Amino acid sequence: MQILDGIKLAKEIKQEIKELVQNYKDQGVRVPHLGAILVGSNGASQTYVDNKIKDCHFVGFESSELRLPDTISQEDLIAEIEKWNNDDTLDGFIVQLPLPKHIDQEAVINAIDPKKDVDGFHPMNFGKMALEMETFLPATPYGIMEMLERYNIDTTGKHTVVIGRSRIVGRPMSILMSKNGNPGNSTVTLTHSKTQNLEQFTKEADIVITALGVPGFLKADMVKDGAVIVDVGITRVDDETNPRGFRLAGDVDFDNVKEKASWITPVPGGVGPMTRAMLLKNTLLAYNNKK
């Protein structure tokens, strides 16, 4: 068993970007600029945005942050998005999800200029991804693809089982793993909550990518020897023995599954750091597209 170390890999990627940005500075040109809009006071979302801002500072990007109350109307939120769409100094931005229940998430995503949609959620960018055109990829699937490539995981001709069909991870992951390229060229089975006898699929899989959000769901008897396991799930589980009162758990029963896996991502420290690093790469793409 070997670890797919997202922390180590994300550091390497951020260092590469930092050196590139320093070259821009040395040439006297402006640096990439990433923005984040946060609606409300969700603790996990605040932490995530704060970490994105720290990443920007590390690599030398300009960063902007707009915090709005959870009482803001959908109309007013979209008006703020339009301001950023029209801001030529801003290369890309994200609207942190989830949004308050009274706001239509689809309307907000559609309001973002596709050329600045560095989350890769806009239908135009999703369509380009499906057609294998250059575009912004959703950051988590992008991070997984980068991880597989940099760790030289052979995916060609392999059977990949994706658990979960969300537009953020599962569905784009199934598209990317079947694309013509490396990583890619897999035979993909997309499973979800309505899939019957799911373990029959996972037992045959060379690669399992799970984004279900159910702690410890994937057990050792559900995977075959030598499988590659990518755990996207991350859930807070109450734990009185932990000083914080909780621990972070993935979808995979890590301690037992690792004995059968050839490669496996830990939680935390696997996919999460890669997601943030890929947001920086998407911003770099937006910057270069403008140039």
PDB file of C-alpha atoms in Angstrom:
ATOM      1  CA  MET A   1       0.000   0.000   0.000  1.00  0.00           C
ATOM      2  CA  GLN A   2       1.203   3.472  -0.909  1.00  0.00           C
ATOM      3  CA  ILE A   3      -0.301   6.817   0.035  1.00  0.00           C
ATOM      4  CA  LEU A   4      -1.537   9.322  -2.529  1.00  0.00           C
ATOM      5  CA  ASP A   5      -0.284  12.311  -0.550  1.00  0.00           C
ATOM      6  CA  GLY A   6      -2.342  15.366  -1.470  1.00  0.00           C
ATOM      7  CA  ILE A   7      -0.575  17.661   0.993  1.00  0.00           C
ATOM      8  CA  LYS A   8       2.861  16.967  -0.477  1.00  0.00           C
ATOM      9  CA  LEU A   9       1.648  17.198  -4.065  1.00  0.00           C
ATOM     10  CA  ALA A  10      -0.328  20.398  -3.506  1.00  0.00           C
ATOM     11  CA  LYS A  11       2.756  22.026  -1.993  1.00  0.00           C
ATOM     12  CA  GLU A  12       4.771  21.108  -5.090  1.00  0.00           C
ATOM     13  CA  ILE A  13       2.102  22.548  -7.395  1.00  0.00           C
ATOM     14  CA  LYS A  14       1.797  25.766  -5.398  1.00  0.00           C
ATOM     15  CA  GLN A  15       5.577  26.150  -5.453  1.00  0.00           C
ATOM     16  CA  GLU A  16       5.544  25.775  -9.252  1.00  0.00           C
ATOM     17  CA  ILE A  17       2.853  28.456  -9.516  1.00  0.00           C
ATOM     18  CA  LYS A  18       4.735  30.726  -7.110  1.00  0.00           C
ATOM     19  CA  GLU A  19       7.858  30.583  -9.275  1.00  0.00           C
ATOM     20  CA  LEU A  20       5.792  31.350 -12.379  1.00  0.00           C
ATOM     21  CA  VAL A  21       4.154  34.344 -10.703  1.00  0.00           C
ATOM     22  CA  GLN A  22       7.561  35.617  -9.611  1.00  0.00           C
ATOM     23  CA  ASN A  23       8.558  35.614 -13.283  1.00  0.00           C
ATOM     24  CA  TYR A  24       5.539  37.806 -14.035  1.00  0.00           C
ATOM     25  CA  LYS A  25       6.622  40.187 -11.287  1.00  0.00           C
ATOM     26  CA  ASP A  26      10.179  40.259 -12.587  1.00  0.00           C
ATOM     27  CA  GLN A  27       8.827  41.171 -16.032  1.00  0.00           C
ATOM     28  CA  GLY A  28       6.810  44.024 -14.526  1.00  0.00           C
ATOM     29  CA  VAL A  29       3.418  42.621 -15.561  1.00  0.00           C
ATOM     30  CA  ARG A  30       0.413  42.268 -13.302  1.00  0.00           C
ATOM     31  CA  VAL A  31      -0.186  38.994 -11.458  1.00  0.00           C
ATOM     32  CA  PRO A  32      -3.308  36.769 -11.530  1.00  0.00           C
ATOM     33  CA  HIS A  33      -6.258  37.933  -9.418  1.00  0.00           C
ATOM     34  CA  LEU A  34      -8.747  35.542  -7.764  1.00  0.00           C
ATOM     35  CA  GLY A  35     -11.912  36.567  -5.940  1.00  0.00           C
ATOM     36  CA  ALA A  36     -14.304  34.775  -3.591  1.00  0.00           C
ATOM     37  CA  ILE A  37     -17.880  35.658  -2.645  1.00  0.00           C
ATOM     38  CA  LEU A  38     -19.113  34.211   0.639  1.00  0.00           C
ATOM     39  CA  VAL A  39     -22.783  34.448   1.590  1.00  0.00           C
ATOM     40  CA  GLY A  40     -23.615  33.931   5.253  1.00  0.00           C
ATOM     41  CA  SER A  41     -21.512  32.583   8.096  1.00  0.00           C
ATOM     42  CA  ASN A  42     -21.187  28.860   7.481  1.00  0.00           C
ATOM     43  CA  GLY A  43     -18.106  27.827   9.461  1.00  0.00           C
ATOM     44  CA  ALA A  44     -16.777  25.279   6.960  1.00  0.00           C
ATOM     45  CA  SER A  45     -17.267  27.716   4.074  1.00  0.00           C
ATOM     46  CA  GLN A  46     -15.486  30.502   5.962  1.00  0.00           C
ATOM     47  CA  THR A  47     -12.529  28.228   6.668  1.00  0.00           C
ATOM     48  CA  TYR A  48     -12.394  27.132   3.036  1.00  0.00           C
ATOM     49  CA  VAL A  49     -12.437  30.711   1.719  1.00  0.00           C
ATOM     50  CA  ASP A  50      -9.830  31.780   4.275  1.00  0.00           C
ATOM     51  CA  ASN A  51      -7.559  28.960   3.103  1.00  0.00           C
ATOM     52  CA  LYS A  52      -8.033  29.977  -0.528  1.00  0.00           C
ATOM     53  CA  ILE A  53      -6.960  33.514   0.358  1.00  0.00           C
ATOM     54  CA  LYS A  54      -3.875  32.137   2.148  1.00  0.00           C
ATOM     55  CA  ASP A  55      -3.034  30.089  -0.941  1.00  0.00           C
ATOM     56  CA  CYS A  56      -3.254  33.236  -3.073  1.00  0.00           C
ATOM     57  CA  HIS A  57      -0.890  35.079  -0.778  1.00  0.00           C
ATOM     58  CA  PHE A  58       1.585  32.187  -0.849  1.00  0.00           C
ATOM     59  CA  VAL A  59       1.793  31.958  -4.640  1.00  0.00           C
ATOM     60  CA  GLY A  60       1.700  35.731  -5.147  1.00  0.00           C
ATOM     61  CA  PHE A  61      -1.807  36.120  -6.585  1.00  0.00           C
ATOM     62  CA  GLU A  62      -3.906  39.165  -5.862  1.00  0.00           C
ATOM     63  CA  SER A  63      -7.025  38.164  -3.940  1.00  0.00           C
ATOM     64  CA  SER A  64     -10.382  39.775  -3.208  1.00  0.00           C
ATOM     65  CA  GLU A  65     -13.089  38.671  -0.833  1.00  0.00           C
ATOM     66  CA  LEU A  66     -16.710  39.797  -0.615  1.00  0.00           C
ATOM     67  CA  ARG A  67     -18.681  38.696   2.443  1.00  0.00           C
ATOM     68  CA  LEU A  68     -22.438  39.135   2.247  1.00  0.00           C
ATOM     69  CA  PRO A  69     -25.172  38.482   4.839  1.00  0.00           C
ATOM     70  CA  ASP A  70     -27.289  35.346   4.490  1.00  0.00           C
ATOM     71  CA  THR A  71     -30.321  37.641   4.274  1.00  0.00           C
ATOM     72  CA  ILE A  72     -29.222  39.064   0.912  1.00  0.00           C
ATOM     73  CA  SER A  73     -31.758  38.634  -1.864  1.00  0.00           C
ATOM     74  CA  GLN A  74     -31.015  36.589  -4.949  1.00  0.00           C
ATOM     75  CA  GLU A  75     -31.395  39.712  -7.072  1.00  0.00           C
ATOM     76  CA  ASP A  76     -28.838  41.634  -5.016  1.00  0.00           C
ATOM     77  CA  LEU A  77     -26.388  38.715  -5.028  1.00  0.00           C
ATOM     78  CA  ILE A  78     -26.570  38.463  -8.810  1.00  0.00           C
ATOM     79  CA  ALA A  79     -26.039  42.229  -9.020  1.00  0.00           C
ATOM     80  CA  GLU A  80     -22.791  41.800  -7.060  1.00  0.00           C
ATOM     81  CA  ILE A  81     -21.761  38.962  -9.382  1.00  0.00           C
ATOM     82  CA  GLU A  82     -22.352  41.234 -12.390  1.00  0.00           C
ATOM     83  CA  LYS A  83     -19.987  43.800 -10.887  1.00  0.00           C
ATOM     84  CA  TRP A  84     -17.244  41.175 -10.713  1.00  0.00           C
ATOM     85  CA  ASN A  85     -18.083  39.905 -14.197  1.00  0.00           C
ATOM     86  CA  ASN A  86     -17.335  43.408 -15.473  1.00  0.00           C
ATOM     87  CA  ASP A  87     -14.202  43.990 -13.386  1.00  0.00           C
ATOM     88  CA  ASP A  88     -11.289  43.756 -15.831  1.00  0.00           C
ATOM     89  CA  THR A  89      -8.769  43.515 -12.997  1.00  0.00           C
ATOM     90  CA  LEU A  90     -10.306  40.236 -11.796  1.00  0.00           C
ATOM     91  CA  ASP A  91      -9.337  37.086 -13.706  1.00  0.00           C
ATOM     92  CA  GLY A  92     -11.642  34.629 -11.984  1.00  0.00           C
ATOM     93  CA  PHE A  93     -13.872  34.232  -8.966  1.00  0.00           C
ATOM     94  CA  ILE A  94     -15.968  31.713  -7.098  1.00  0.00           C
ATOM     95  CA  VAL A  95     -19.245  31.936  -5.227  1.00  0.00           C
ATOM     96  CA  GLN A  96     -18.800  29.651  -2.250  1.00  0.00           C
ATOM     97  CA  LEU A  97     -21.421  26.907  -1.941  1.00  0.00           C
ATOM     98  CA  PRO A  98     -23.758  26.043  -0.317  1.00  0.00           C
ATOM     99  CA  LEU A  99     -25.976  29.119  -0.523  1.00  0.00           C
ATOM    100  CA  PRO A 100     -28.929  30.019   1.740  1.00  0.00           C
ATOM    101  CA  LYS A 101     -32.102  28.101   0.885  1.00  0.00           C
ATOM    102  CA  HIS A 102     -33.942  31.137  -0.481  1.00  0.00           C
ATOM    103  CA  ILE A 103     -31.340  31.565  -3.248  1.00  0.00           C
ATOM    104  CA  ASP A 104     -31.515  29.493  -6.452  1.00  0.00           C
ATOM    105  CA  GLN A 105     -28.045  27.976  -6.806  1.00  0.00           C
ATOM    106  CA  GLU A 106     -28.505  27.324 -10.527  1.00  0.00           C
ATOM    107  CA  ALA A 107     -29.410  30.953 -11.197  1.00  0.00           C
ATOM    108  CA  VAL A 108     -26.295  32.098  -9.361  1.00  0.00           C
ATOM    109  CA  ILE A 109     -23.992  29.690 -11.217  1.00  0.00           C
ATOM    110  CA  ASN A 110     -25.508  30.745 -14.546  1.00  0.00           C
ATOM    111  CA  ALA A 111     -24.959  34.412 -13.662  1.00  0.00           C
ATOM    112  CA  ILE A 112     -21.162  33.961 -13.461  1.00  0.00           C
ATOM    113  CA  ASP A 113     -19.252  34.865 -16.616  1.00  0.00           C
ATOM    114  CA  PRO A 114     -18.030  31.486 -17.981  1.00  0.00           C
ATOM    115  CA  LYS A 115     -14.641  33.089 -18.693  1.00  0.00           C
ATOM    116  CA  LYS A 116     -14.282  33.802 -14.957  1.00  0.00           C
ATOM    117  CA  ASP A 117     -15.918  30.615 -13.645  1.00  0.00           C
ATOM    118  CA  VAL A 118     -12.807  29.094 -12.079  1.00  0.00           C
ATOM    119  CA  ASP A 119     -14.956  26.615 -10.125  1.00  0.00           C
ATOM    120  CA  GLY A 120     -15.888  25.067 -13.478  1.00  0.00           C
ATOM    121  CA  PHE A 121     -19.593  24.803 -12.629  1.00  0.00           C
ATOM    122  CA  HIS A 122     -21.129  26.912 -15.411  1.00  0.00           C
ATOM    123  CA  PRO A 123     -23.037  24.811 -18.009  1.00  0.00           C
ATOM    124  CA  MET A 124     -20.806  26.186 -20.771  1.00  0.00           C
ATOM    125  CA  ASN A 125     -17.650  24.977 -19.034  1.00  0.00           C
ATOM    126  CA  PHE A 126     -19.261  21.663 -18.075  1.00  0.00           C
ATOM    127  CA  GLY A 127     -20.209  21.143 -21.722  1.00  0.00           C
ATOM    128  CA  LYS A 128     -16.699  21.948 -22.907  1.00  0.00           C
ATOM    129  CA  MET A 129     -15.331  19.427 -20.421  1.00  0.00           C
ATOM    130  CA  ALA A 130     -17.672  16.752 -21.796  1.00  0.00           C
ATOM    131  CA  LEU A 131     -16.473  17.569 -25.326  1.00  0.00           C
ATOM    132  CA  GLU A 132     -12.812  17.374 -24.201  1.00  0.00           C
ATOM    133  CA  MET A 133     -12.203  21.038 -25.009  1.00  0.00           C
ATOM    134  CA  GLU A 134      -9.866  23.200 -22.928  1.00  0.00           C
ATOM    135  CA  THR A 135     -11.852  24.753 -20.105  1.00  0.00           C
ATOM    136  CA  PHE A 136     -12.042  25.162 -16.342  1.00  0.00           C
ATOM    137  CA  LEU A 137     -12.480  21.760 -14.722  1.00  0.00           C
ATOM    138  CA  PRO A 138     -14.319  21.405 -11.399  1.00  0.00           C
ATOM    139  CA  ALA A 139     -11.521  21.690  -8.878  1.00  0.00           C
ATOM    140  CA  THR A 140     -11.946  18.391  -7.027  1.00  0.00           C
ATOM    141  CA  PRO A 141     -12.098  16.137 -10.129  1.00  0.00           C
ATOM    142  CA  TYR A 142      -9.249  18.200 -11.603  1.00  0.00           C
ATOM    143  CA  GLY A 143      -7.223  17.553  -8.462  1.00  0.00           C
ATOM    144  CA  ILE A 144      -7.853  13.820  -8.658  1.00  0.00           C
ATOM    145  CA  MET A 145      -6.793  13.704 -12.306  1.00  0.00           C
ATOM    146  CA  GLU A 146      -3.632  15.652 -11.481  1.00  0.00           C
ATOM    147  CA  MET A 147      -2.904  13.284  -8.607  1.00  0.00           C
ATOM    148  CA  LEU A 148      -3.321  10.196 -10.779  1.00  0.00           C
ATOM    149  CA  GLU A 149      -1.069  11.707 -13.441  1.00  0.00           C
ATOM    150  CA  ARG A 150       1.711  12.830 -11.129  1.00  0.00           C
ATOM    151  CA  TYR A 151       1.757   9.517  -9.245  1.00  0.00           C
ATOM    152  CA  ASN A 152       1.866   7.664 -12.593  1.00  0.00           C
ATOM    153  CA  ILE A 153      -1.275   5.639 -11.890  1.00  0.00           C
ATOM    154  CA  ASP A 154      -2.125   3.656 -15.033  1.00  0.00           C
ATOM    155  CA  THR A 155      -5.820   4.199 -15.857  1.00  0.00           C
ATOM    156  CA  THR A 156      -5.917   3.041 -19.484  1.00  0.00           C
ATOM    157  CA  GLY A 157      -8.222   0.075 -19.953  1.00  0.00           C
ATOM    158  CA  LYS A 158      -8.944  -0.056 -16.211  1.00  0.00           C
ATOM    159  CA  HIS A 159     -12.403  -0.386 -14.696  1.00  0.00           C
ATOM    160  CA  THR A 160     -13.192   2.718 -12.658  1.00  0.00           C
ATOM    161  CA  VAL A 161     -16.182   2.795 -10.324  1.00  0.00           C
ATOM    162  CA  VAL A 162     -17.355   6.233  -9.203  1.00  0.00           C
ATOM    163  CA  ILE A 163     -19.654   6.353  -6.172  1.00  0.00           C
ATOM    164  CA  GLY A 164     -21.839   9.478  -6.181  1.00  0.00           C
ATOM    165  CA  ARG A 165     -23.275  11.472  -9.090  1.00  0.00           C
ATOM    166  CA  SER A 166     -23.067  15.097  -7.940  1.00  0.00           C
ATOM    167  CA  ARG A 167     -22.251  17.774 -10.502  1.00  0.00           C
ATOM    168  CA  ILE A 168     -19.313  18.835  -8.328  1.00  0.00           C
ATOM    169  CA  VAL A 169     -17.487  15.485  -8.156  1.00  0.00           C
ATOM    170  CA  GLY A 170     -19.169  12.273  -9.286  1.00  0.00           C
ATOM    171  CA  ARG A 171     -20.571  13.158 -12.690  1.00  0.00           C
ATOM    172  CA  PRO A 172     -17.538  15.169 -13.927  1.00  0.00           C
ATOM    173  CA  MET A 173     -15.254  12.465 -12.538  1.00  0.00           C
ATOM    174  CA  SER A 174     -16.995   9.841 -14.658  1.00  0.00           C
ATOM    175  CA  ILE A 175     -16.561  12.019 -17.761  1.00  0.00           C
ATOM    176  CA  LEU A 176     -12.893  12.747 -17.124  1.00  0.00           C
ATOM    177  CA  MET A 177     -11.958   9.128 -16.384  1.00  0.00           C
ATOM    178  CA  SER A 178     -13.444   8.034 -19.701  1.00  0.00           C
ATOM    179  CA  LYS A 179     -11.847  10.783 -21.812  1.00  0.00           C
ATOM    180  CA  ASN A 180      -9.272   9.981 -24.452  1.00  0.00           C
ATOM    181  CA  GLY A 181      -6.016  10.709 -22.669  1.00  0.00           C
ATOM    182  CA  ASN A 182      -3.878   9.984 -19.672  1.00  0.00           C
ATOM    183  CA  PRO A 183      -5.267   9.816 -17.084  1.00  0.00           C
ATOM    184  CA  GLY A 184      -8.440   8.569 -18.716  1.00  0.00           C
ATOM    185  CA  ASN A 185      -9.298   5.801 -21.174  1.00  0.00           C
ATOM    186  CA  SER A 186     -11.039   3.940 -18.356  1.00  0.00           C
ATOM    187  CA  THR A 187     -14.235   1.946 -18.576  1.00  0.00           C
ATOM    188  CA  VAL A 188     -16.388   3.829 -16.080  1.00  0.00           C
ATOM    189  CA  THR A 189     -19.334   2.701 -13.968  1.00  0.00           C
ATOM    190  CA  LEU A 190     -21.171   5.560 -12.246  1.00  0.00           C
ATOM    191  CA  THR A 191     -23.002   4.375  -9.133  1.00  0.00           C
ATOM    192  CA  HIS A 192     -25.203   6.249  -6.686  1.00  0.00           C
ATOM    193  CA  SER A 193     -27.719   5.907  -3.864  1.00  0.00           C
ATOM    194  CA  LYS A 194     -30.200   4.026  -6.057  1.00  0.00           C
ATOM    195  CA  THR A 195     -27.651   1.515  -7.392  1.00  0.00           C
ATOM    196  CA  GLN A 196     -28.573  -2.036  -6.392  1.00  0.00           C
ATOM    197  CA  ASN A 197     -25.865  -4.405  -5.149  1.00  0.00           C
ATOM    198  CA  LEU A 198     -23.249  -1.675  -5.371  1.00  0.00           C
ATOM    199  CA  GLU A 199     -20.572  -3.921  -3.897  1.00  0.00           C
ATOM    200  CA  GLN A 200     -20.738  -6.126  -6.990  1.00  0.00           C
ATOM    201  CA  PHE A 201     -19.348  -3.197  -8.970  1.00  0.00           C
ATOM    202  CA  THR A 202     -16.720  -2.100  -6.437  1.00  0.00           C
ATOM    203  CA  LYS A 203     -15.398  -5.675  -6.063  1.00  0.00           C
ATOM    204  CA  GLU A 204     -14.561  -5.692  -9.785  1.00  0.00           C
ATOM    205  CA  ALA A 205     -13.071  -2.181  -9.896  1.00  0.00           C
ATOM    206  CA  ASP A 206      -9.415  -1.428 -10.516  1.00  0.00           C
ATOM    207  CA  ILE A 207     -10.036   2.128  -9.330  1.00  0.00           C
ATOM    208  CA  VAL A 208     -12.721   3.281  -6.865  1.00  0.00           C
ATOM    209  CA  ILE A 209     -13.489   6.993  -6.476  1.00  0.00           C
ATOM    210  CA  THR A 210     -16.026   7.605  -3.733  1.00  0.00           C
ATOM    211  CA  ALA A 211     -17.793  10.906  -3.047  1.00  0.00           C
ATOM    212  CA  LEU A 212     -20.797   9.764  -1.057  1.00  0.00           C
ATOM    213  CA  GLY A 213     -20.386  11.569   2.269  1.00  0.00           C
ATOM    214  CA  VAL A 214     -21.073   8.473   4.386  1.00  0.00           C
ATOM    215  CA  PRO A 215     -18.245   7.826   6.891  1.00  0.00           C
ATOM    216  CA  GLY A 216     -16.622   4.410   6.550  1.00  0.00           C
ATOM    217  CA  PHE A 217     -19.009   3.301   3.796  1.00  0.00           C
ATOM    218  CA  LEU A 218     -16.446   1.461   1.660  1.00  0.00           C
ATOM    219  CA  LYS A 219     -15.328  -1.653   3.545  1.00  0.00           C
ATOM    220  CA  ALA A 220     -12.409  -3.964   2.849  1.00  0.00           C
ATOM    221  CA  ASP A 221     -14.688  -6.769   1.617  1.00  0.00           C
ATOM    222  CA  MET A 222     -16.055  -4.389  -1.046  1.00  0.00           C
ATOM    223  CA  VAL A 223     -12.740  -3.941  -2.894  1.00  0.00           C
ATOM    224  CA  LYS A 224     -10.336  -6.286  -4.599  1.00  0.00           C
ATOM    225  CA  ASP A 225      -6.641  -6.684  -3.844  1.00  0.00           C
ATOM    226  CA  GLY A 226      -4.488  -4.064  -5.539  1.00  0.00           C
ATOM    227  CA  ALA A 227      -7.279  -1.551  -6.195  1.00  0.00           C
ATOM    228  CA  VAL A 228      -6.575   2.191  -6.264  1.00  0.00           C
ATOM    229  CA  ILE A 229      -8.845   3.971  -3.765  1.00  0.00           C
ATOM    230  CA  VAL A 230      -9.605   7.707  -3.967  1.00  0.00           C
ATOM    231  CA  ASP A 231     -11.677   9.003  -1.048  1.00  0.00           C
ATOM    232  CA  VAL A 232     -13.385  12.347  -1.661  1.00  0.00           C
ATOM    233  CA  GLY A 233     -15.801  12.122   1.269  1.00  0.00           C
ATOM    234  CA  ILE A 234     -15.156  14.202   4.362  1.00  0.00           C
ATOM    235  CA  THR A 235     -17.587  14.289   7.288  1.00  0.00           C
ATOM    236  CA  ARG A 236     -17.374  15.627  10.818  1.00  0.00           C
ATOM    237  CA  VAL A 237     -17.936  12.770  13.266  1.00  0.00           C
ATOM    238  CA  ASP A 238     -18.487  13.427  16.977  1.00  0.00           C
ATOM    239  CA  ASP A 239     -15.491  12.211  18.976  1.00  0.00           C
ATOM    240  CA  GLU A 240     -15.212  12.954  22.692  1.00  0.00           C
ATOM    241  CA  THR A 241     -11.597  11.758  22.732  1.00  0.00           C
ATOM    242  CA  ASN A 242     -10.615  14.515  20.294  1.00  0.00           C
ATOM    243  CA  PRO A 243      -9.849  17.963  21.797  1.00  0.00           C
ATOM    244  CA  ARG A 244     -12.004  19.545  19.086  1.00  0.00           C
ATOM    245  CA  GLY A 245     -14.921  17.272  19.933  1.00  0.00           C
ATOM    246  CA  PHE A 246     -14.967  15.748  16.470  1.00  0.00           C
ATOM    247  CA  ARG A 247     -12.797  14.047  13.871  1.00  0.00           C
ATOM    248  CA  LEU A 248     -12.843  14.114  10.085  1.00  0.00           C
ATOM    249  CA  ALA A 249     -13.809  10.857   8.436  1.00  0.00           C
ATOM    250  CA  GLY A 250     -13.826   9.794   4.800  1.00  0.00           C
ATOM    251  CA  ASP A 251     -16.092   7.413   2.908  1.00  0.00           C
ATOM    252  CA  VAL A 252     -13.477   4.667   3.203  1.00  0.00           C
ATOM    253  CA  ASP A 253     -12.818   2.383   6.175  1.00  0.00           C
ATOM    254  CA  PHE A 254      -9.190   3.428   5.820  1.00  0.00           C
ATOM    255  CA  ASP A 255      -7.480   1.186   8.394  1.00  0.00           C
ATOM    256  CA  ASN A 256      -8.873  -1.977   6.840  1.00  0.00           C
ATOM    257  CA  VAL A 257      -9.085  -1.014   3.166  1.00  0.00           C
ATOM    258  CA  LYS A 258      -5.451   0.144   3.093  1.00  0.00           C
ATOM    259  CA  GLU A 259      -4.354  -3.458   3.646  1.00  0.00           C
ATOM    260  CA  LYS A 260      -5.820  -4.396   0.249  1.00  0.00           C
ATOM    261  CA  ALA A 261      -5.198  -1.211  -1.758  1.00  0.00           C
ATOM    262  CA  SER A 262      -2.175  -0.567  -3.956  1.00  0.00           C
ATOM    263  CA  TRP A 263      -2.700   3.190  -3.592  1.00  0.00           C
ATOM    264  CA  ILE A 264      -5.058   5.089  -1.292  1.00  0.00           C
ATOM    265  CA  THR A 265      -5.805   8.693  -0.310  1.00  0.00           C
ATOM    266  CA  PRO A 266      -6.024   9.567   3.385  1.00  0.00           C
ATOM    267  CA  VAL A 267      -8.702  11.801   4.920  1.00  0.00           C
ATOM    268  CA  PRO A 268      -7.725  14.464   5.686  1.00  0.00           C
ATOM    269  CA  GLY A 269      -4.631  15.120   3.567  1.00  0.00           C
ATOM    270  CA  GLY A 270      -5.631  13.482   0.317  1.00  0.00           C
ATOM    271  CA  VAL A 271      -8.002  15.077  -2.165  1.00  0.00           C
ATOM    272  CA  GLY A 272      -8.774  18.245  -0.148  1.00  0.00           C
ATOM    273  CA  PRO A 273      -5.432  20.038  -0.591  1.00  0.00           C
ATOM    274  CA  MET A 274      -5.491  19.197  -4.305  1.00  0.00           C
ATOM    275  CA  THR A 275      -8.881  20.881  -4.720  1.00  0.00           C
ATOM    276  CA  ARG A 276      -7.479  24.194  -3.509  1.00  0.00           C
ATOM    277  CA  ALA A 277      -4.354  23.855  -5.658  1.00  0.00           C
ATOM    278  CA  MET A 278      -6.472  23.279  -8.773  1.00  0.00           C
ATOM    279  CA  LEU A 279      -8.447  26.450  -8.112  1.00  0.00           C
ATOM    280  CA  LEU A 280      -5.143  28.289  -8.443  1.00  0.00           C
ATOM    281  CA  LYS A 281      -4.394  26.465 -11.719  1.00  0.00           C
ATOM    282  CA  ASN A 282      -7.824  27.408 -13.067  1.00  0.00           C
ATOM    283  CA  THR A 283      -7.170  31.039 -12.133  1.00  0.00           C
ATOM    284  CA  LEU A 284      -3.857  30.854 -13.976  1.00  0.00           C
ATOM    285  CA  LEU A 285      -5.719  29.553 -17.041  1.00  0.00           C
ATOM    286  CA  ALA A 286      -8.204  32.440 -16.831  1.00  0.00           C
ATOM    287  CA  TYR A 287      -5.303  34.880 -16.540  1.00  0.00           C
ATOM    288  CA  ASN A 288      -3.541  33.450 -19.574  1.00  0.00           C
ATOM    289  CA  ASN A 289      -6.773  33.419 -21.581  1.00  0.00           C
ATOM    290  CA  LYS A 290      -7.144  37.162 -20.943  1.00  0.00           C
ATOM    291  CA  LYS A 291      -3.544  37.818 -21.973  1.00  0.00           C
TER     292      LYS A 291
END
